[in-house]
Amino acid sequence: MEPHNSGDSTLELWDSTQGWIPFIEAYLTEATEYKLRFIGNSVDVVIQGVPLPFYQQQNGFYAVMITPFQSGTLNVSINGESFENYIYPDNRKLTEVQFNLMLEEILEEANSCFQLSGLETKVTASGRSRDINWTQWSYIDRSFHHLRQIFSKIEKQPIRRLERLPVIMKREKVQRSVEVTLRWLDQKGHGVEIPNNVQNVKTFETRNVYENQVLKQQLLDLDGLLRRYETLEHEDIARKSGKYKAIVQRWLNSPFIKEITENSGPYTITQKFRKHPVYRLWYIWFDRLYKHNREGIGFDYSISLKDTFQLYEMWCYMKIVKILRESGFVRDTGGLFKITKDGIFLNLAENKQSEIKLHGNLSLYFN
């Protein structure tokens, strides 16, 4: 998206390569400090609804602005006149793959620390599974819109195949004699003895193929998974999972899925799943969904993909914990965890000072 050009303006931005340039023509990036200058008698600049303070020097007014760590449109008001610019992503920002990798490393270390926590949790024999976790939910929440796009494409053009089935039909409707018809006539008679109804083969198109049967099985599994997330005490997760479940149920009740027979038991990846441009994306989505099952400890709160600074702080803290644990300095890690009826959660958040007890009456805090 290109910045909007609204004409000349007395608000300028210092660029290291071009010098002072009009602010509305500047290329802005995330989390970057910029120096601004305003030439005039008075200045009133409001950025995203927040006034920007200026200080006066001999030849104008000056200010320092730091862009937020989020890309998108930047609304600016200069002495009552509104403009727009655009904040572009920082090329140093984490990719989604790196984001997921940091999550896995944090939870991997959390699993190791839990062995030193001294905490106990009751194990029920009722068969209730506890394999849902935050990384899996985070994946569902971030990528469910992508699954909707994939299903929409599949529903419009699903995989089909032609089937040939023997049918009994009126002989005048037989357009061509096939081997099945001739063999049937040899058995039943010919000439004046030919019955009014004869056996023939009818070819018709069906969508009840193996790949669509697996698709229906995966949708039913996803529906059951979302029902479990809907029962969590976390209000935001319960609300969103209910919304996603309603969409999945609408898919299951669609005419396309209704005519499909559900696959039962394990399924395999076929050549169509490997090579079909849309079904391949569907299979990959569900393959990634269940890879999160190996994470046994989840987060007690959500981390947005845009709030990578929060994740980075946790990642750095857990890396320090790992060094201390492997060096034999860690005595107890119970302060890192919280046990609820929904499972075991890593309890790291701002202003909560989660504590790890070290040998020698020392402690390591997260704050």
PDB file of C-alpha atoms in Angstrom, residues 35-161:
ATOM      1  CA  LYS A  35      12.791  13.606  14.191  1.00  0.00           C
ATOM      2  CA  LEU A  36      10.076  16.047  13.051  1.00  0.00           C
ATOM      3  CA  ARG A  37      10.223  19.762  12.258  1.00  0.00           C
ATOM      4  CA  PHE A  38       7.402  22.274  11.831  1.00  0.00           C
ATOM      5  CA  ILE A  39       7.947  25.696  10.282  1.00  0.00           C
ATOM      6  CA  GLY A  40       5.273  28.183  11.334  1.00  0.00           C
ATOM      7  CA  ASN A  41       3.872  30.277  14.142  1.00  0.00           C
ATOM      8  CA  SER A  42       2.066  27.500  16.019  1.00  0.00           C
ATOM      9  CA  VAL A  43       1.824  23.734  15.783  1.00  0.00           C
ATOM     10  CA  ASP A  44      -0.856  21.233  16.781  1.00  0.00           C
ATOM     11  CA  VAL A  45      -0.051  17.693  15.631  1.00  0.00           C
ATOM     12  CA  VAL A  46      -2.164  14.700  16.671  1.00  0.00           C
ATOM     13  CA  ILE A  47      -1.028  11.177  15.676  1.00  0.00           C
ATOM     14  CA  GLN A  48      -3.527   8.309  16.061  1.00  0.00           C
ATOM     15  CA  GLY A  49      -5.560  10.531  18.391  1.00  0.00           C
ATOM     16  CA  VAL A  50      -2.599  11.338  20.670  1.00  0.00           C
ATOM     17  CA  PRO A  51      -1.107  14.900  20.692  1.00  0.00           C
ATOM     18  CA  LEU A  52       2.618  15.019  19.871  1.00  0.00           C
ATOM     19  CA  PRO A  53       4.577  17.489  22.062  1.00  0.00           C
ATOM     20  CA  PHE A  54       6.938  19.909  20.240  1.00  0.00           C
ATOM     21  CA  TYR A  55       9.704  22.125  21.603  1.00  0.00           C
ATOM     22  CA  GLN A  56      10.575  25.485  20.027  1.00  0.00           C
ATOM     23  CA  GLN A  57      13.928  26.535  18.630  1.00  0.00           C
ATOM     24  CA  GLN A  58      14.982  29.594  16.619  1.00  0.00           C
ATOM     25  CA  ASN A  59      13.782  28.399  13.224  1.00  0.00           C
ATOM     26  CA  GLY A  60      10.736  26.298  14.136  1.00  0.00           C
ATOM     27  CA  PHE A  61       9.243  23.597  16.309  1.00  0.00           C
ATOM     28  CA  TYR A  62      10.791  20.144  16.778  1.00  0.00           C
ATOM     29  CA  ALA A  63       9.593  16.778  18.124  1.00  0.00           C
ATOM     30  CA  VAL A  64      10.635  13.133  18.312  1.00  0.00           C
ATOM     31  CA  MET A  65       8.184  10.411  17.252  1.00  0.00           C
ATOM     32  CA  ILE A  66       8.519   6.647  17.702  1.00  0.00           C
ATOM     33  CA  THR A  67       6.291   4.577  15.421  1.00  0.00           C
ATOM     34  CA  PRO A  68       4.355   1.679  16.998  1.00  0.00           C
ATOM     35  CA  PHE A  69       5.515  -1.912  16.576  1.00  0.00           C
ATOM     36  CA  GLN A  70       2.629  -2.578  14.197  1.00  0.00           C
ATOM     37  CA  SER A  71       2.244  -1.934  10.497  1.00  0.00           C
ATOM     38  CA  GLY A  72      -0.796  -0.209   9.009  1.00  0.00           C
ATOM     39  CA  THR A  73      -2.346   3.185   8.286  1.00  0.00           C
ATOM     40  CA  LEU A  74      -1.173   6.128  10.400  1.00  0.00           C
ATOM     41  CA  ASN A  75      -3.744   8.914  10.886  1.00  0.00           C
ATOM     42  CA  VAL A  76      -2.232  12.389  11.384  1.00  0.00           C
ATOM     43  CA  SER A  77      -3.877  15.745  12.084  1.00  0.00           C
ATOM     44  CA  ILE A  78      -1.777  18.890  11.435  1.00  0.00           C
ATOM     45  CA  ASN A  79      -3.377  22.076  12.763  1.00  0.00           C
ATOM     46  CA  GLY A  80      -6.839  20.578  12.255  1.00  0.00           C
ATOM     47  CA  GLU A  81      -6.174  19.169   8.762  1.00  0.00           C
ATOM     48  CA  SER A  82      -6.206  15.361   8.476  1.00  0.00           C
ATOM     49  CA  PHE A  83      -3.668  13.270   6.530  1.00  0.00           C
ATOM     50  CA  GLU A  84      -2.698   9.622   6.224  1.00  0.00           C
ATOM     51  CA  ASN A  85       0.633   7.863   5.955  1.00  0.00           C
ATOM     52  CA  TYR A  86       1.519   4.168   6.150  1.00  0.00           C
ATOM     53  CA  ILE A  87       3.812   2.286   8.552  1.00  0.00           C
ATOM     54  CA  TYR A  88       5.582  -0.556   6.766  1.00  0.00           C
ATOM     55  CA  PRO A  89       6.672  -3.808   8.479  1.00  0.00           C
ATOM     56  CA  ASP A  90      10.176  -3.936   9.877  1.00  0.00           C
ATOM     57  CA  ASN A  91      12.186  -6.522   7.950  1.00  0.00           C
ATOM     58  CA  ARG A  92      13.728  -7.598  11.270  1.00  0.00           C
ATOM     59  CA  LYS A  93      10.314  -8.671  12.574  1.00  0.00           C
ATOM     60  CA  LEU A  94       9.686 -12.309  13.391  1.00  0.00           C
ATOM     61  CA  THR A  95       8.104 -14.490  10.752  1.00  0.00           C
ATOM     62  CA  GLU A  96       5.245 -16.806  11.738  1.00  0.00           C
ATOM     63  CA  VAL A  97       7.631 -19.777  11.522  1.00  0.00           C
ATOM     64  CA  GLN A  98      10.051 -18.094  13.929  1.00  0.00           C
ATOM     65  CA  PHE A  99       7.139 -17.160  16.210  1.00  0.00           C
ATOM     66  CA  ASN A 100       6.019 -20.800  16.413  1.00  0.00           C
ATOM     67  CA  LEU A 101       9.603 -21.980  16.949  1.00  0.00           C
ATOM     68  CA  MET A 102      10.025 -19.652  19.938  1.00  0.00           C
ATOM     69  CA  LEU A 103       6.734 -20.916  21.377  1.00  0.00           C
ATOM     70  CA  GLU A 104       7.905 -24.511  21.062  1.00  0.00           C
ATOM     71  CA  GLU A 105      11.252 -23.761  22.717  1.00  0.00           C
ATOM     72  CA  ILE A 106       9.545 -21.956  25.621  1.00  0.00           C
ATOM     73  CA  LEU A 107       7.142 -24.839  26.215  1.00  0.00           C
ATOM     74  CA  GLU A 108       9.879 -27.438  25.765  1.00  0.00           C
ATOM     75  CA  GLU A 109      11.861 -25.827  28.579  1.00  0.00           C
ATOM     76  CA  ALA A 110       8.636 -25.496  30.614  1.00  0.00           C
ATOM     77  CA  ASN A 111       8.150 -29.266  30.329  1.00  0.00           C
ATOM     78  CA  SER A 112      11.691 -29.804  31.665  1.00  0.00           C
ATOM     79  CA  CYS A 113      11.178 -27.311  34.510  1.00  0.00           C
ATOM     80  CA  PHE A 114       7.938 -28.975  35.554  1.00  0.00           C
ATOM     81  CA  GLN A 115       9.959 -32.004  36.670  1.00  0.00           C
ATOM     82  CA  LEU A 116      11.651 -29.738  39.251  1.00  0.00           C
ATOM     83  CA  SER A 117       8.496 -27.928  40.332  1.00  0.00           C
ATOM     84  CA  GLY A 118       7.343 -30.325  43.058  1.00  0.00           C
ATOM     85  CA  LEU A 119       3.770 -29.846  41.834  1.00  0.00           C
ATOM     86  CA  GLU A 120       1.312 -32.713  41.609  1.00  0.00           C
ATOM     87  CA  THR A 121      -1.844 -33.075  39.594  1.00  0.00           C
ATOM     88  CA  LYS A 122      -4.512 -35.731  39.902  1.00  0.00           C
ATOM     89  CA  VAL A 123      -4.892 -38.162  37.029  1.00  0.00           C
ATOM     90  CA  THR A 124      -8.455 -39.174  36.239  1.00  0.00           C
ATOM     91  CA  ALA A 125      -9.372 -42.585  34.858  1.00  0.00           C
ATOM     92  CA  SER A 126     -12.571 -41.283  33.274  1.00  0.00           C
ATOM     93  CA  GLY A 127     -10.993 -41.150  29.845  1.00  0.00           C
ATOM     94  CA  ARG A 128     -11.103 -37.344  29.577  1.00  0.00           C
ATOM     95  CA  SER A 129      -8.194 -36.297  27.387  1.00  0.00           C
ATOM     96  CA  ARG A 130      -6.106 -33.251  28.264  1.00  0.00           C
ATOM     97  CA  ASP A 131      -4.086 -32.927  25.086  1.00  0.00           C
ATOM     98  CA  ILE A 132      -5.503 -29.524  24.098  1.00  0.00           C
ATOM     99  CA  ASN A 133      -2.993 -26.750  24.659  1.00  0.00           C
ATOM    100  CA  TRP A 134      -2.283 -23.117  23.957  1.00  0.00           C
ATOM    101  CA  THR A 135      -0.039 -23.617  20.940  1.00  0.00           C
ATOM    102  CA  GLN A 136      -2.748 -25.645  19.226  1.00  0.00           C
ATOM    103  CA  TRP A 137      -5.401 -23.051  20.032  1.00  0.00           C
ATOM    104  CA  SER A 138      -3.120 -20.263  18.837  1.00  0.00           C
ATOM    105  CA  TYR A 139      -2.727 -22.114  15.525  1.00  0.00           C
ATOM    106  CA  ILE A 140      -6.523 -22.538  15.151  1.00  0.00           C
ATOM    107  CA  ASP A 141      -7.212 -18.898  15.991  1.00  0.00           C
ATOM    108  CA  ARG A 142      -4.579 -17.549  13.581  1.00  0.00           C
ATOM    109  CA  SER A 143      -5.280 -19.798  10.620  1.00  0.00           C
ATOM    110  CA  PHE A 144      -9.009 -20.608  10.763  1.00  0.00           C
ATOM    111  CA  HIS A 145      -9.735 -17.913   8.164  1.00  0.00           C
ATOM    112  CA  HIS A 146      -7.327 -19.727   5.835  1.00  0.00           C
ATOM    113  CA  LEU A 147      -9.225 -22.997   6.392  1.00  0.00           C
ATOM    114  CA  ARG A 148     -12.468 -21.200   5.445  1.00  0.00           C
ATOM    115  CA  GLN A 149     -10.934 -20.104   2.150  1.00  0.00           C
ATOM    116  CA  ILE A 150      -9.725 -23.636   1.413  1.00  0.00           C
ATOM    117  CA  PHE A 151     -13.128 -25.200   2.175  1.00  0.00           C
ATOM    118  CA  SER A 152     -14.883 -22.626  -0.008  1.00  0.00           C
ATOM    119  CA  LYS A 153     -12.682 -23.602  -2.966  1.00  0.00           C
ATOM    120  CA  ILE A 154     -13.183 -27.336  -2.331  1.00  0.00           C
ATOM    121  CA  GLU A 155     -16.965 -26.925  -2.034  1.00  0.00           C
ATOM    122  CA  LYS A 156     -17.088 -25.171  -5.411  1.00  0.00           C
ATOM    123  CA  GLN A 157     -14.913 -27.740  -7.196  1.00  0.00           C
ATOM    124  CA  PRO A 158     -14.626 -30.967  -5.180  1.00  0.00           C
ATOM    125  CA  ILE A 159     -12.875 -34.069  -6.449  1.00  0.00           C
ATOM    126  CA  ARG A 160     -15.296 -36.297  -8.389  1.00  0.00           C
ATOM    127  CA  ARG A 161     -15.208 -39.602 -10.194  1.00  0.00           C
TER     128      ARG A 161
END
